[in-house]
Amino acid sequence: VIVDGTLLRKLETTAFRVRHARAGRTAGDRRSTKHGSSVEFADYRNYTRGDDLRRVDWNVYARLERPFVKLFDEEEDLAVHLLLDGSASMDWGAADEHKWTYALRLAAALGVVALIAGDRLSIAVLQDRSVRRRFGPLRGRGQVLRLFDWLGGREAAGTTDLNAALRAYALSGGRAGLVVLISDLFSPAGYVEGLTALAARGHELTLVHALSPDEVEPPLAGDLRLIDVETGDPQEVTIDGRMRALYRRRLLDWQEEARATCRRRDVLYVPLETSTPLERLLLRDLRRVGLLR
Amino acid sequence: MGFLTPLALLFASLALPILVLYMLKLRRRDVSVSSTLLWRRLLRDREANAPWQRLRRNWLLILQLLLLILLTLALARPFRSVPAVVSGSAVILLDASASMRAQDVAPNRFAVAQERVNELLARRRVGQRMTVILVGPQPVALGSSADDPSLVRRALREATPTQGAADWEAAFALAAGALTGIAEPEVVVVSDGGLPAGLPSLPGAVHFVPVGRGGENVAITALATRQGGVGPQAFVRVSNFGAQPVDVRVEFTVDGALFDARRLTVPAQGEGHLTLTELPPDLRALEARLAVEDALPLDDVAWAVHTPPASGRVLLVTSGNLFLERALRALPGREVVRLAPDQPLPTEPYDLYVYDGPVDHPLPAGNVWLIGPRETVEDGWRVEVGDVFSATTPTGFATDDPLLRYVDWEDVRVLRARAVAPPPAARILIEAAGGPLLLVAERPEGRLAVLTFDLHDSDLPLHVAFPILTANVVDWLMPSAPARLPTRVKPGEPVPIALDVQAAEDTWVVDPAGARHRVARTAGSPSFAATERLGLYHVENAAGERLASFAVNLFDAGESDIAPRETIEVGRVEVRPTSGDRTARQGLWPWFAGGALTVLALEWWVYHRGGV
């Protein structure tokens, strides 16, 4: 997995952006695991019955004779989950546009962003009906080489039931945080329920829908029997100009459908063609949609 | 529809290998894709939306099978039975006589006949030879379909009906010539049936395609002038070929100006006559026209040329010469008046003065023939007569001179003659040792001929040579050209232009349309043949002076009677109109072959449209 140095330097100034302030964070009902991190004053609010008395600002009480509770913006590290669809269909595409390679490079870059920003990084490869490989959770710049090393050993193979695998991750995925799922969505069983399950866990989801150019514009013609590399299912089809036009329309419909599904679940949808340079994706497209800043 | 080679339909079994090959070809190529998910959905959508789309992929197969069917049908040589007049090679005789101009069918019979011939040409089979002959006064072969069908069609399109009667015998001879050496020859006569009786038989079958429905027609069938007691008279005969009596107005035009108009009632299928007197004495050309609307306007007008009778009057001054008088009176068209020598000359001019014996008064202005003059005649112009001589055996005889043509002088004996000094520029035709016996000369006042011996002093009147010589001399002395032109000329008939003036210079004929034709000066008697048009023709000299005229008229009851005939008679066999129950086989394979080509092109297009 190669992410070139120039890009790495540019990623130093980049970090994940959290769209929603989480109730759990500002309530401070969880002990911080991060030592030495400051607890900054945010605001006051009226005391209500049941508030922790230790949080009452007695100085203010003394002056005003009314109890106010001090609110703290508790700065906490962010949990970043990178989920890779490891099905055989991801093992597709010409050299530079190979989906799996692209997915690994993207995961490496996002992982670097997370590690540099001091976020808690977890990476998982989804295969079959579950999570087969995990990385992390780890934190800190020092883990970058380990990250690269780990990613270098990953391969896409077999079938993946995205629904099942996502549900499994939702159950076992640890702390709620940012989840970036990189997949081609070629999962016969579907992916919607899995996304719903993750969202229900409180994750903030981003779906990067990766397709290689020859999936967008298939260079096929004639009387063919198409063999699915993932499932091995054959499909007979006679492809002509008219058929290709229909395919393109169907593909756009499919992407639109995915976008709508995501919008309903407050999931960021990022359509991606693997011919797009990685740098442009990271520094422009992902910033534009609001995943990075 | 039937097939000439039905065995070729077996080629249809090639459909089997095509189907097999198509199935083999349809073994699809295996291609790996990342996912068939979208294709699967796509196909499910499409098949749900348009079930017939499944058929579309087989367009190529359908087109190929269609192509095979068309080619097989073409090879089987399909034919269609079409109603036809002829089945073999044929000669088409297209009537172009005047009656084909009748307008009883729109636009006229000839146009309808052209259409019929066109149909015949269009229906001809491949290899069937058709020759079209236009039958007018002079039949013309328009061409043969074997050469170039389009040329025949063009010639047919440009053909026009003539204004005369058709020469069917010549046309039949032409047709017989065109049909020699052809198996199963056939002749098609496209006509209104005005064929003469007694035509020779033709090789092969004869078919008759009648044209025309019949209609009312009134025609002038005769127009003639003659010299009456008071002046010229005209006689006109009007024939009605219709079923109703008609009341027509006959308009007479004299030398271009309307002279008179008469009403005439003509009974159905009958004739009416009119005699017009008190025509102007200087009448030259008379035109009679029927003011009537009928199916054939061509025969509603006629022309006549009036020849003044004064041109042939001969004054014979003699004390009595039976031989001479008889010889002169025997000449056609000559009016001979005898005068005794002691009587005074009449004041009215004569065309020829013949003096038999002494001349008592000055020579009149005009043509003169002196026979046996006794003394010198002096009248500003001198014929010097000398002594009598008896050496009368001819020493010189101008054999080549037309005046002596057919004159046999071998046994003629002359007792004595008088020596006559020939006037200047005289031609001595017969010369004896003692002097000339016959000489001719041109005077300013007229021509002169001198026979230097008294006929009573010779046995010439007893010889055959005498009437011939008399005729030759009188003809030379009286060049009466107008009388020589025929009075009745049919369209297309050649007219001999035997005018005396033609010896000197070219002659021209102006036809009714105003075109000038030069009359070829041939060795024999020249003639003018371009008389296809009805009307007045004028003979002119090179300077444009009118020398004579003649009229070309139809005057043909056979053409004017436009009622179409039910049958025609050829070689004593009655030919009925050919009915449509005869059939011919019209080959259809070019249509199938053309269709196959179209399908081939279509298949190519579909293949390319589907493949790229």
Tab-separated table of C-alpha atoms in Angstrom, chain A:
chain	number	residue	atom	x	y	z
A	1	VAL	CA	0.000	0.000	0.000
A	2	ILE	CA	1.563	3.192	-1.185
A	3	VAL	CA	0.468	6.605	-0.108
A	4	ASP	CA	3.087	9.015	-1.370
A	5	GLY	CA	4.878	11.414	0.910
A	6	THR	CA	3.538	14.582	-0.635
A	7	LEU	CA	0.030	13.449	0.051
A	8	LEU	CA	0.948	12.426	3.594
A	9	ARG	CA	2.289	15.884	4.286
A	10	LYS	CA	-0.884	17.441	2.963
A	11	LEU	CA	-2.925	15.161	5.203
A	12	GLU	CA	-1.112	16.535	8.289
A	13	THR	CA	-3.423	19.520	8.300
A	14	THR	CA	-6.502	17.450	7.717
A	15	ALA	CA	-8.823	15.962	10.291
A	16	PHE	CA	-12.196	14.308	10.533
A	17	ARG	CA	-15.127	16.569	11.055
A	18	VAL	CA	-17.867	15.571	13.417
A	19	ARG	CA	-21.247	16.728	12.308
A	20	HIS	CA	-23.189	16.262	15.516
A	21	ALA	CA	-22.193	17.124	19.005
A	22	ARG	CA	-22.883	14.024	21.004
A	23	ALA	CA	-25.044	14.267	24.128
A	24	GLY	CA	-22.875	11.730	25.860
A	25	ARG	CA	-19.769	13.788	25.434
A	26	THR	CA	-20.939	17.018	26.885
A	27	ALA	CA	-22.789	15.262	29.743
A	28	GLY	CA	-19.474	13.974	30.990
A	29	ASP	CA	-21.016	10.864	32.390
A	30	ARG	CA	-18.010	8.828	31.220
A	31	ARG	CA	-14.623	9.101	32.646
A	32	SER	CA	-12.066	10.402	30.362
A	33	THR	CA	-9.474	7.827	29.393
A	34	LYS	CA	-7.164	10.489	28.128
A	35	HIS	CA	-4.784	11.773	30.747
A	36	GLY	CA	-3.776	15.373	30.885
A	37	SER	CA	-6.369	16.552	28.530
A	38	SER	CA	-7.968	19.818	29.723
A	39	VAL	CA	-11.503	20.149	30.856
A	40	GLU	CA	-12.661	23.437	29.474
A	41	PHE	CA	-15.467	25.555	30.809
A	42	ALA	CA	-18.329	25.856	28.374
A	43	ASP	CA	-21.401	27.396	29.988
A	44	TYR	CA	-23.723	27.587	32.981
A	45	ARG	CA	-27.193	26.309	33.377
A	46	ASN	CA	-29.830	26.229	36.109
A	47	TYR	CA	-29.557	23.519	38.650
A	48	THR	CA	-32.244	20.938	38.424
A	49	ARG	CA	-33.032	18.225	40.804
A	50	GLY	CA	-30.710	15.231	40.460
A	51	ASP	CA	-27.685	17.164	39.186
A	52	ASP	CA	-24.382	16.198	40.632
A	53	LEU	CA	-23.802	18.597	43.556
A	54	ARG	CA	-20.112	18.578	42.800
A	55	ARG	CA	-20.787	20.433	39.616
A	56	VAL	CA	-22.558	23.313	41.257
A	57	ASP	CA	-20.470	26.471	41.113
A	58	TRP	CA	-20.448	27.542	44.659
A	59	ASN	CA	-18.832	30.871	43.992
A	60	VAL	CA	-21.719	31.900	41.837
A	61	TYR	CA	-24.135	30.536	44.415
A	62	ALA	CA	-22.523	32.664	47.037
A	63	ARG	CA	-22.907	35.777	44.986
A	64	LEU	CA	-26.345	35.255	43.495
A	65	GLU	CA	-27.829	32.835	45.967
A	66	ARG	CA	-29.011	30.680	43.132
A	67	PRO	CA	-27.443	27.325	42.224
A	68	PHE	CA	-25.909	27.087	38.769
A	69	VAL	CA	-24.340	24.052	37.311
A	70	LYS	CA	-21.064	24.472	35.477
A	71	LEU	CA	-20.996	22.884	32.042
A	72	PHE	CA	-17.693	21.625	30.656
A	73	ASP	CA	-16.880	20.912	27.015
A	74	GLU	CA	-15.131	17.744	27.719
A	75	GLU	CA	-12.597	17.227	24.919
A	76	GLU	CA	-12.516	13.582	24.142
A	77	ASP	CA	-10.809	11.508	21.506
A	78	LEU	CA	-12.870	10.453	18.458
A	79	ALA	CA	-13.422	6.837	17.516
A	80	VAL	CA	-12.853	6.343	13.757
A	81	HIS	CA	-13.952	3.051	12.212
A	82	LEU	CA	-12.875	2.198	8.665
A	83	LEU	CA	-14.867	-0.714	7.241
A	84	LEU	CA	-13.636	-2.347	4.006
A	85	ASP	CA	-15.881	-4.526	1.913
A	86	GLY	CA	-13.591	-7.480	1.295
A	87	SER	CA	-15.714	-9.380	-1.177
A	88	ALA	CA	-14.337	-10.787	-4.425
A	89	SER	CA	-16.173	-8.167	-6.443
A	90	MET	CA	-13.842	-5.578	-4.944
A	91	ASP	CA	-10.935	-7.434	-6.518
A	92	TRP	CA	-11.758	-5.862	-9.857
A	93	GLY	CA	-10.479	-3.266	-12.235
A	94	ALA	CA	-7.433	-2.457	-14.284
A	95	ALA	CA	-4.115	-1.755	-12.566
A	96	ASP	CA	-4.623	1.863	-11.518
A	97	GLU	CA	-8.336	1.510	-11.132
A	98	HIS	CA	-8.361	-1.657	-9.121
A	99	LYS	CA	-11.075	-1.247	-6.537
A	100	TRP	CA	-9.396	-3.160	-3.700
A	101	THR	CA	-6.080	-1.416	-4.134
A	102	TYR	CA	-7.885	1.888	-4.214
A	103	ALA	CA	-9.872	0.980	-1.125
A	104	LEU	CA	-6.660	0.058	0.735
A	105	ARG	CA	-4.956	3.305	-0.256
A	106	LEU	CA	-7.996	5.281	0.780
A	107	ALA	CA	-8.105	3.391	4.114
A	108	ALA	CA	-4.396	4.080	4.627
A	109	ALA	CA	-4.839	7.779	3.952
A	110	LEU	CA	-7.892	8.096	6.208
A	111	GLY	CA	-6.098	6.020	8.863
A	112	VAL	CA	-3.146	8.386	8.708
A	113	VAL	CA	-5.524	11.335	9.100
A	114	ALA	CA	-7.074	9.703	12.162
A	115	LEU	CA	-3.759	8.718	13.754
A	116	ILE	CA	-2.228	12.113	13.220
A	117	ALA	CA	-5.250	13.818	14.730
A	118	GLY	CA	-4.907	11.482	17.687
A	119	ASP	CA	-8.200	9.718	17.019
A	120	ARG	CA	-8.887	6.202	17.940
A	121	LEU	CA	-8.613	4.171	14.748
A	122	SER	CA	-10.185	0.814	14.064
A	123	ILE	CA	-10.116	-0.913	10.685
A	124	ALA	CA	-12.135	-3.970	9.752
A	125	VAL	CA	-12.409	-6.074	6.602
A	126	LEU	CA	-15.902	-7.419	6.048
A	127	GLN	CA	-16.030	-10.859	4.548
A	128	ASP	CA	-18.678	-13.605	4.475
A	129	ARG	CA	-21.246	-12.696	7.064
A	130	SER	CA	-18.900	-11.241	9.665
A	131	VAL	CA	-15.822	-9.200	10.392
A	132	ARG	CA	-12.797	-11.224	9.509
A	133	ARG	CA	-9.915	-8.903	10.146
A	134	ARG	CA	-9.538	-6.082	12.539
A	135	PHE	CA	-6.903	-3.484	13.134
A	136	GLY	CA	-6.757	-1.491	16.293
A	137	PRO	CA	-8.194	0.231	17.999
A	138	LEU	CA	-4.976	2.181	18.072
A	139	ARG	CA	-4.027	5.785	18.502
A	140	GLY	CA	-1.101	7.999	17.787
A	141	ARG	CA	1.312	8.853	15.009
A	142	GLY	CA	3.540	5.994	15.913
A	143	GLN	CA	1.043	3.479	14.578
A	144	VAL	CA	1.269	4.667	10.962
A	145	LEU	CA	3.825	2.100	9.864
A	146	ARG	CA	1.926	-0.644	11.615
A	147	LEU	CA	-1.171	0.475	9.830
A	148	PHE	CA	0.555	0.318	6.446
A	149	ASP	CA	1.976	-3.036	7.244
A	150	TRP	CA	-1.410	-4.411	8.224
A	151	LEU	CA	-3.162	-3.078	5.184
A	152	GLY	CA	-0.478	-4.554	2.927
A	153	GLY	CA	-1.458	-8.019	3.937
A	154	ARG	CA	-5.172	-7.726	3.181
A	155	GLU	CA	-6.869	-9.372	0.224
A	156	ALA	CA	-10.381	-9.349	-1.129
A	157	ALA	CA	-11.921	-12.744	-1.716
A	158	GLY	CA	-15.123	-14.669	-1.328
A	159	THR	CA	-18.579	-13.361	-0.903
A	160	THR	CA	-19.742	-10.831	1.558
A	161	ASP	CA	-23.187	-10.485	3.035
A	162	LEU	CA	-22.938	-6.784	3.789
A	163	ASN	CA	-26.087	-6.765	5.878
A	164	ALA	CA	-24.898	-9.522	8.147
A	165	ALA	CA	-21.354	-8.232	8.377
A	166	LEU	CA	-22.449	-4.672	9.222
A	167	ARG	CA	-24.875	-5.931	11.809
A	168	ALA	CA	-22.093	-8.005	13.341
A	169	TYR	CA	-19.837	-4.964	13.463
A	170	ALA	CA	-22.588	-2.880	15.010
A	171	LEU	CA	-22.818	-5.409	17.816
A	172	SER	CA	-19.123	-5.722	18.432
A	173	GLY	CA	-17.665	-2.526	17.023
A	174	GLY	CA	-16.949	-0.740	20.278
A	175	ARG	CA	-17.379	2.918	20.872
A	176	ALA	CA	-19.667	4.948	18.713
A	177	GLY	CA	-17.879	7.297	16.399
A	178	LEU	CA	-17.207	7.946	12.771
A	179	VAL	CA	-17.732	4.984	10.485
A	180	VAL	CA	-16.458	5.083	6.905
A	181	LEU	CA	-17.627	2.125	4.836
A	182	ILE	CA	-15.840	1.561	1.512
A	183	SER	CA	-17.818	-0.818	-0.666
A	184	ASP	CA	-19.107	-1.407	-4.198
A	185	LEU	CA	-22.455	-2.428	-2.693
A	186	PHE	CA	-22.512	-5.470	-4.982
A	187	SER	CA	-24.063	-7.525	-2.255
A	188	PRO	CA	-26.940	-9.668	-3.354
A	189	ALA	CA	-28.394	-9.621	0.143
A	190	GLY	CA	-28.394	-5.832	0.308
A	191	TYR	CA	-26.770	-3.344	2.685
A	192	VAL	CA	-29.606	-1.189	3.960
A	193	GLU	CA	-30.346	-3.100	7.137
A	194	GLY	CA	-26.670	-3.156	8.016
A	195	LEU	CA	-26.437	0.592	7.653
A	196	THR	CA	-29.553	0.995	9.770
A	197	ALA	CA	-28.044	-1.178	12.488
A	198	LEU	CA	-24.839	0.846	12.542
A	199	ALA	CA	-26.703	4.124	12.638
A	200	ALA	CA	-28.790	2.817	15.494
A	201	ARG	CA	-25.600	2.254	17.435
A	202	GLY	CA	-24.966	5.972	17.285
A	203	HIS	CA	-22.278	5.896	14.658
A	204	GLU	CA	-21.896	8.752	12.274
A	205	LEU	CA	-21.790	7.002	8.896
A	206	THR	CA	-20.131	7.749	5.605
A	207	LEU	CA	-20.553	5.403	2.648
A	208	VAL	CA	-17.919	5.566	-0.089
A	209	HIS	CA	-19.469	3.771	-3.042
A	210	ALA	CA	-16.549	2.670	-5.170
A	211	LEU	CA	-17.033	1.545	-8.766
A	212	SER	CA	-14.389	0.947	-11.379
A	213	PRO	CA	-14.779	2.713	-14.757
A	214	ASP	CA	-15.522	-0.554	-16.575
A	215	GLU	CA	-18.434	-1.057	-14.275
A	216	VAL	CA	-19.773	2.363	-15.136
A	217	GLU	CA	-19.168	1.888	-18.885
A	218	PRO	CA	-18.905	-1.856	-19.491
A	219	PRO	CA	-16.751	-2.580	-22.564
A	220	LEU	CA	-18.967	-5.509	-23.509
A	221	ALA	CA	-20.862	-6.387	-26.696
A	222	GLY	CA	-22.527	-9.340	-28.320
A	223	ASP	CA	-24.134	-12.491	-27.046
A	224	LEU	CA	-22.486	-13.106	-23.704
A	225	ARG	CA	-22.760	-15.178	-20.617
A	226	LEU	CA	-21.648	-13.023	-17.734
A	227	ILE	CA	-20.028	-14.833	-14.826
A	228	ASP	CA	-20.167	-13.131	-11.476
A	229	VAL	CA	-16.670	-13.394	-9.968
A	230	GLU	CA	-18.097	-13.204	-6.493
A	231	THR	CA	-20.974	-15.643	-6.625
A	232	GLY	CA	-20.135	-17.486	-9.831
A	233	ASP	CA	-23.698	-17.022	-11.058
A	234	PRO	CA	-24.017	-16.883	-14.842
A	235	GLN	CA	-26.266	-14.381	-16.568
A	236	GLU	CA	-26.984	-14.582	-20.328
A	237	VAL	CA	-27.329	-11.280	-22.003
A	238	THR	CA	-27.082	-9.858	-25.515
A	239	ILE	CA	-25.439	-6.505	-25.306
A	240	ASP	CA	-25.837	-3.861	-27.939
A	241	GLY	CA	-25.794	-0.090	-27.925
A	242	ARG	CA	-29.331	0.091	-26.703
A	243	MET	CA	-28.636	-2.382	-23.945
A	244	ARG	CA	-25.620	-0.418	-22.784
A	245	ALA	CA	-27.675	2.747	-22.662
A	246	LEU	CA	-30.210	0.933	-20.505
A	247	TYR	CA	-27.413	-0.290	-18.242
A	248	ARG	CA	-26.130	3.204	-17.724
A	249	ARG	CA	-29.579	4.444	-16.856
A	250	ARG	CA	-30.047	1.527	-14.460
A	251	LEU	CA	-26.709	2.263	-12.816
A	252	LEU	CA	-27.610	5.900	-12.282
A	253	ASP	CA	-30.947	4.851	-10.813
A	254	TRP	CA	-29.134	2.488	-8.478
A	255	GLN	CA	-26.746	5.182	-7.307
A	256	GLU	CA	-29.629	7.566	-6.814
A	257	GLU	CA	-31.448	4.933	-4.826
A	258	ALA	CA	-28.399	4.472	-2.603
A	259	ARG	CA	-28.084	8.203	-2.124
A	260	ALA	CA	-31.725	8.434	-1.078
A	261	THR	CA	-31.358	5.506	1.314
A	262	CYS	CA	-28.371	7.172	2.904
A	263	ARG	CA	-30.022	10.543	3.204
A	264	ARG	CA	-32.912	9.021	5.097
A	265	ARG	CA	-30.468	7.487	7.626
A	266	ASP	CA	-28.294	10.577	7.886
A	267	VAL	CA	-25.481	8.796	6.123
A	268	LEU	CA	-23.003	10.677	3.949
A	269	TYR	CA	-23.022	9.132	0.485
A	270	VAL	CA	-19.894	9.557	-1.610
A	271	PRO	CA	-20.039	8.007	-5.091
A	272	LEU	CA	-16.558	7.186	-6.271
A	273	GLU	CA	-15.130	6.099	-9.554
A	274	THR	CA	-11.748	4.545	-9.028
A	275	SER	CA	-10.241	6.542	-11.863
A	276	THR	CA	-10.465	9.580	-9.594
A	277	PRO	CA	-7.014	10.495	-8.225
A	278	LEU	CA	-6.808	9.717	-4.515
A	279	GLU	CA	-5.472	13.158	-3.725
A	280	ARG	CA	-8.457	14.811	-5.338
A	281	LEU	CA	-10.826	12.554	-3.464
A	282	LEU	CA	-9.219	13.316	-0.138
A	283	LEU	CA	-8.463	16.977	-0.431
A	284	ARG	CA	-11.489	18.071	-2.390
A	285	ASP	CA	-14.387	15.612	-2.604
A	286	LEU	CA	-14.376	14.402	1.004
A	287	ARG	CA	-13.953	17.960	2.241
A	288	ARG	CA	-16.812	19.075	0.104
A	289	VAL	CA	-19.184	16.471	1.519
A	290	GLY	CA	-18.020	17.315	5.015
A	291	LEU	CA	-16.183	14.166	6.110
A	292	LEU	CA	-12.846	15.916	6.416
A	293	ARG	CA	-11.910	19.441	7.191
